[in-house]
Amino acid sequence: MSTFSKLEQIRTSRGAVAIALLDPDKKNDNGLLNMLHLVNESDFDAIFIGGSLISDNEFESRIEEVTKNTDLPVIIFPGSSSQLSQHADAVLFLSLISGRNPQYLIGEHVKSAPIIHNINLETIPTAYILLDGGVRSSVEVMSNTSPIPMNKHDIILAHALAGEYLGNRLVFLEAGSGAENHAASEVVSNISKQLHIPIVVGGGVNTPASARTLVSSGAGYIVTGTKIEENPSIKELQEFTNAVHQ
Ligand code: 1GP
């Protein structure tokens, strides 16, 4: 069974999928295994791994270390075409459709495709929509694109529909890591009524209450990263994943 099918099975059986985001950058080198331990013990369903910027050439060895130390599916959430590894179970094949920068609409895809083909890595085509989460995000800076204002519901919906019509399997509503405001529940609810593909929400989702509201509004996947970097207790993380699974 494909990794995407496994994730979808979890979504159907548990109501929503709790995803832990790990940033395999040099700055997290000492903490990566500790974060992974917290994730393993807290009822997460899968791991996304990747970052806007990797400051050394140890990406692949860190992915390998993570896969060796968890039973969860490990899916690359790449900041660029250089973030690939045969040790992962799949890669989100992200198209940053909220922006108009060709590099992130098709350029990085062309560069990565032959490598993905060679290592036979599963791809999960994902329409990636950057929303204004109240602070200037790393995605905005690194991709040189502007986020969509959160109150432009019709424009966000138009992008999500275009993402579905292009054949993507997921729509990812991203407010940026460390966002002040995650994707608004009205936005999620509006989109989920019109779309046939699942919605992923990430960026600034760090309380059980937010997770619960977003899932009730129609989110199928909840991604959290910063919370795990802040050395929480297993109990706190379990409360979070419980809220996702409702
Ligand atoms: C960022 O969606 C992720 O790409 C996670 O964001 O670090 O705010 O949880 P946080």
PDB file of N, CA and C in Angstrom, residues 186-230:
ATOM      1  N   GLU A 186     -12.752  29.761   9.581  1.00  0.00           N
ATOM      2  CA  GLU A 186     -13.756  30.096   8.539  1.00  0.00           C
ATOM      3  C   GLU A 186     -13.210  29.741   7.157  1.00  0.00           C
ATOM      4  N   VAL A 187     -11.915  29.973   6.962  1.00  0.00           N
ATOM      5  CA  VAL A 187     -11.288  29.653   5.666  1.00  0.00           C
ATOM      6  C   VAL A 187     -11.337  28.140   5.444  1.00  0.00           C
ATOM      7  N   VAL A 188     -10.961  27.383   6.492  1.00  0.00           N
ATOM      8  CA  VAL A 188     -10.933  25.923   6.371  1.00  0.00           C
ATOM      9  C   VAL A 188     -12.347  25.409   6.103  1.00  0.00           C
ATOM     10  N   SER A 189     -13.304  25.942   6.833  1.00  0.00           N
ATOM     11  CA  SER A 189     -14.675  25.468   6.694  1.00  0.00           C
ATOM     12  C   SER A 189     -15.235  25.803   5.305  1.00  0.00           C
ATOM     13  N   ASN A 190     -14.955  27.013   4.833  1.00  0.00           N
ATOM     14  CA  ASN A 190     -15.411  27.429   3.504  1.00  0.00           C
ATOM     15  C   ASN A 190     -14.829  26.525   2.412  1.00  0.00           C
ATOM     16  N   ILE A 191     -13.534  26.257   2.506  1.00  0.00           N
ATOM     17  CA  ILE A 191     -12.875  25.444   1.477  1.00  0.00           C
ATOM     18  C   ILE A 191     -13.314  23.988   1.553  1.00  0.00           C
ATOM     19  N   SER A 192     -13.420  23.467   2.770  1.00  0.00           N
ATOM     20  CA  SER A 192     -13.713  22.028   2.886  1.00  0.00           C
ATOM     21  C   SER A 192     -15.105  21.704   2.332  1.00  0.00           C
ATOM     22  N   LYS A 193     -16.000  22.680   2.330  1.00  0.00           N
ATOM     23  CA  LYS A 193     -17.338  22.433   1.771  1.00  0.00           C
ATOM     24  C   LYS A 193     -17.302  22.316   0.252  1.00  0.00           C
ATOM     25  N   GLN A 194     -16.304  22.908  -0.383  1.00  0.00           N
ATOM     26  CA  GLN A 194     -16.264  22.953  -1.853  1.00  0.00           C
ATOM     27  C   GLN A 194     -15.286  21.940  -2.469  1.00  0.00           C
ATOM     28  N   LEU A 195     -14.340  21.472  -1.640  1.00  0.00           N
ATOM     29  CA  LEU A 195     -13.274  20.622  -2.193  1.00  0.00           C
ATOM     30  C   LEU A 195     -13.551  19.138  -1.992  1.00  0.00           C
ATOM     31  N   HIS A 196     -12.980  18.314  -2.863  1.00  0.00           N
ATOM     32  CA  HIS A 196     -13.108  16.862  -2.705  1.00  0.00           C
ATOM     33  C   HIS A 196     -11.828  16.233  -2.189  1.00  0.00           C
ATOM     34  N   ILE A 197     -10.753  17.033  -2.122  1.00  0.00           N
ATOM     35  CA  ILE A 197      -9.485  16.478  -1.623  1.00  0.00           C
ATOM     36  C   ILE A 197      -9.237  17.009  -0.200  1.00  0.00           C
ATOM     37  N   PRO A 198      -8.465  16.268   0.602  1.00  0.00           N
ATOM     38  CA  PRO A 198      -8.257  16.657   2.007  1.00  0.00           C
ATOM     39  C   PRO A 198      -7.439  17.935   2.166  1.00  0.00           C
ATOM     40  N   ILE A 199      -7.699  18.596   3.295  1.00  0.00           N
ATOM     41  CA  ILE A 199      -6.999  19.842   3.613  1.00  0.00           C
ATOM     42  C   ILE A 199      -5.996  19.596   4.736  1.00  0.00           C
ATOM     43  N   VAL A 200      -4.768  20.066   4.503  1.00  0.00           N
ATOM     44  CA  VAL A 200      -3.716  20.016   5.508  1.00  0.00           C
ATOM     45  C   VAL A 200      -3.594  21.431   6.075  1.00  0.00           C
ATOM     46  N   VAL A 201      -3.516  21.557   7.401  1.00  0.00           N
ATOM     47  CA  VAL A 201      -3.320  22.884   7.992  1.00  0.00           C
ATOM     48  C   VAL A 201      -2.051  22.859   8.832  1.00  0.00           C
ATOM     49  N   GLY A 202      -1.181  23.848   8.620  1.00  0.00           N
ATOM     50  CA  GLY A 202       0.049  23.956   9.400  1.00  0.00           C
ATOM     51  C   GLY A 202       0.465  25.398   9.553  1.00  0.00           C
ATOM     52  N   GLY A 203       1.328  25.637  10.536  1.00  0.00           N
ATOM     53  CA  GLY A 203       1.804  26.992  10.804  1.00  0.00           C
ATOM     54  C   GLY A 203       1.012  27.615  11.934  1.00  0.00           C
ATOM     55  N   GLY A 204       1.601  27.675  13.130  1.00  0.00           N
ATOM     56  CA  GLY A 204       0.941  28.328  14.264  1.00  0.00           C
ATOM     57  C   GLY A 204      -0.134  27.498  14.934  1.00  0.00           C
ATOM     58  N   VAL A 205      -0.210  26.209  14.608  1.00  0.00           N
ATOM     59  CA  VAL A 205      -1.202  25.360  15.294  1.00  0.00           C
ATOM     60  C   VAL A 205      -0.495  24.698  16.473  1.00  0.00           C
ATOM     61  N   ASN A 206      -0.698  25.250  17.670  1.00  0.00           N
ATOM     62  CA  ASN A 206       0.061  24.702  18.793  1.00  0.00           C
ATOM     63  C   ASN A 206      -0.741  24.471  20.073  1.00  0.00           C
ATOM     64  N   THR A 207      -2.056  24.573  19.999  1.00  0.00           N
ATOM     65  CA  THR A 207      -2.853  24.225  21.198  1.00  0.00           C
ATOM     66  C   THR A 207      -3.897  23.173  20.807  1.00  0.00           C
ATOM     67  N   PRO A 208      -4.296  22.343  21.798  1.00  0.00           N
ATOM     68  CA  PRO A 208      -5.346  21.364  21.511  1.00  0.00           C
ATOM     69  C   PRO A 208      -6.627  22.046  21.038  1.00  0.00           C
ATOM     70  N   ALA A 209      -6.934  23.218  21.608  1.00  0.00           N
ATOM     71  CA  ALA A 209      -8.176  23.913  21.226  1.00  0.00           C
ATOM     72  C   ALA A 209      -8.146  24.297  19.742  1.00  0.00           C
ATOM     73  N   SER A 210      -6.995  24.816  19.269  1.00  0.00           N
ATOM     74  CA  SER A 210      -6.881  25.179  17.841  1.00  0.00           C
ATOM     75  C   SER A 210      -7.023  23.937  16.971  1.00  0.00           C
ATOM     76  N   ALA A 211      -6.351  22.870  17.377  1.00  0.00           N
ATOM     77  CA  ALA A 211      -6.398  21.641  16.577  1.00  0.00           C
ATOM     78  C   ALA A 211      -7.838  21.147  16.464  1.00  0.00           C
ATOM     79  N   ARG A 212      -8.536  21.169  17.597  1.00  0.00           N
ATOM     80  CA  ARG A 212      -9.914  20.673  17.617  1.00  0.00           C
ATOM     81  C   ARG A 212     -10.814  21.517  16.703  1.00  0.00           C
ATOM     82  N   THR A 213     -10.678  22.847  16.821  1.00  0.00           N
ATOM     83  CA  THR A 213     -11.509  23.742  15.999  1.00  0.00           C
ATOM     84  C   THR A 213     -11.230  23.514  14.514  1.00  0.00           C
ATOM     85  N   LEU A 214      -9.956  23.371  14.162  1.00  0.00           N
ATOM     86  CA  LEU A 214      -9.613  23.210  12.740  1.00  0.00           C
ATOM     87  C   LEU A 214     -10.148  21.889  12.192  1.00  0.00           C
ATOM     88  N   VAL A 215     -10.043  20.833  12.987  1.00  0.00           N
ATOM     89  CA  VAL A 215     -10.572  19.540  12.523  1.00  0.00           C
ATOM     90  C   VAL A 215     -12.097  19.620  12.403  1.00  0.00           C
ATOM     91  N   SER A 216     -12.750  20.242  13.382  1.00  0.00           N
ATOM     92  CA  SER A 216     -14.221  20.394  13.293  1.00  0.00           C
ATOM     93  C   SER A 216     -14.610  21.225  12.070  1.00  0.00           C
ATOM     94  N   SER A 217     -13.722  22.119  11.648  1.00  0.00           N
ATOM     95  CA  SER A 217     -14.015  22.959  10.480  1.00  0.00           C
ATOM     96  C   SER A 217     -13.736  22.236   9.162  1.00  0.00           C
ATOM     97  N   GLY A 218     -13.099  21.064   9.236  1.00  0.00           N
ATOM     98  CA  GLY A 218     -12.912  20.295   8.005  1.00  0.00           C
ATOM     99  C   GLY A 218     -11.476  19.954   7.657  1.00  0.00           C
ATOM    100  N   ALA A 219     -10.516  20.319   8.523  1.00  0.00           N
ATOM    101  CA  ALA A 219      -9.124  19.944   8.228  1.00  0.00           C
ATOM    102  C   ALA A 219      -8.955  18.431   8.410  1.00  0.00           C
ATOM    103  N   GLY A 220      -8.225  17.805   7.489  1.00  0.00           N
ATOM    104  CA  GLY A 220      -8.009  16.362   7.560  1.00  0.00           C
ATOM    105  C   GLY A 220      -6.639  16.003   8.107  1.00  0.00           C
ATOM    106  N   TYR A 221      -5.725  16.964   8.047  1.00  0.00           N
ATOM    107  CA  TYR A 221      -4.352  16.751   8.516  1.00  0.00           C
ATOM    108  C   TYR A 221      -3.926  18.007   9.281  1.00  0.00           C
ATOM    109  N   ILE A 222      -3.359  17.808  10.481  1.00  0.00           N
ATOM    110  CA  ILE A 222      -2.854  18.936  11.262  1.00  0.00           C
ATOM    111  C   ILE A 222      -1.349  18.746  11.458  1.00  0.00           C
ATOM    112  N   VAL A 223      -0.584  19.785  11.090  1.00  0.00           N
ATOM    113  CA  VAL A 223       0.878  19.724  11.201  1.00  0.00           C
ATOM    114  C   VAL A 223       1.340  20.655  12.317  1.00  0.00           C
ATOM    115  N   THR A 224       2.200  20.144  13.190  1.00  0.00           N
ATOM    116  CA  THR A 224       2.769  21.022  14.218  1.00  0.00           C
ATOM    117  C   THR A 224       4.270  20.793  14.330  1.00  0.00           C
ATOM    118  N   GLY A 225       5.022  21.901  14.428  1.00  0.00           N
ATOM    119  CA  GLY A 225       6.478  21.790  14.460  1.00  0.00           C
ATOM    120  C   GLY A 225       7.100  22.517  15.633  1.00  0.00           C
ATOM    121  N   THR A 226       6.881  23.830  15.705  1.00  0.00           N
ATOM    122  CA  THR A 226       7.517  24.650  16.739  1.00  0.00           C
ATOM    123  C   THR A 226       7.233  24.122  18.135  1.00  0.00           C
ATOM    124  N   LYS A 227       5.999  23.685  18.351  1.00  0.00           N
ATOM    125  CA  LYS A 227       5.609  23.156  19.673  1.00  0.00           C
ATOM    126  C   LYS A 227       6.556  22.026  20.110  1.00  0.00           C
ATOM    127  N   ILE A 228       6.936  21.177  19.152  1.00  0.00           N
ATOM    128  CA  ILE A 228       7.791  20.023  19.486  1.00  0.00           C
ATOM    129  C   ILE A 228       9.221  20.480  19.792  1.00  0.00           C
ATOM    130  N   GLU A 229       9.611  21.612  19.187  1.00  0.00           N
ATOM    131  CA  GLU A 229      10.970  22.138  19.430  1.00  0.00           C
ATOM    132  C   GLU A 229      11.081  22.813  20.790  1.00  0.00           C
ATOM    133  N   GLU A 230       9.935  23.094  21.413  1.00  0.00           N
ATOM    134  CA  GLU A 230       9.965  23.825  22.683  1.00  0.00           C
ATOM    135  C   GLU A 230      10.035  22.898  23.897  1.00  0.00           C
TER     136      GLU A 230
END
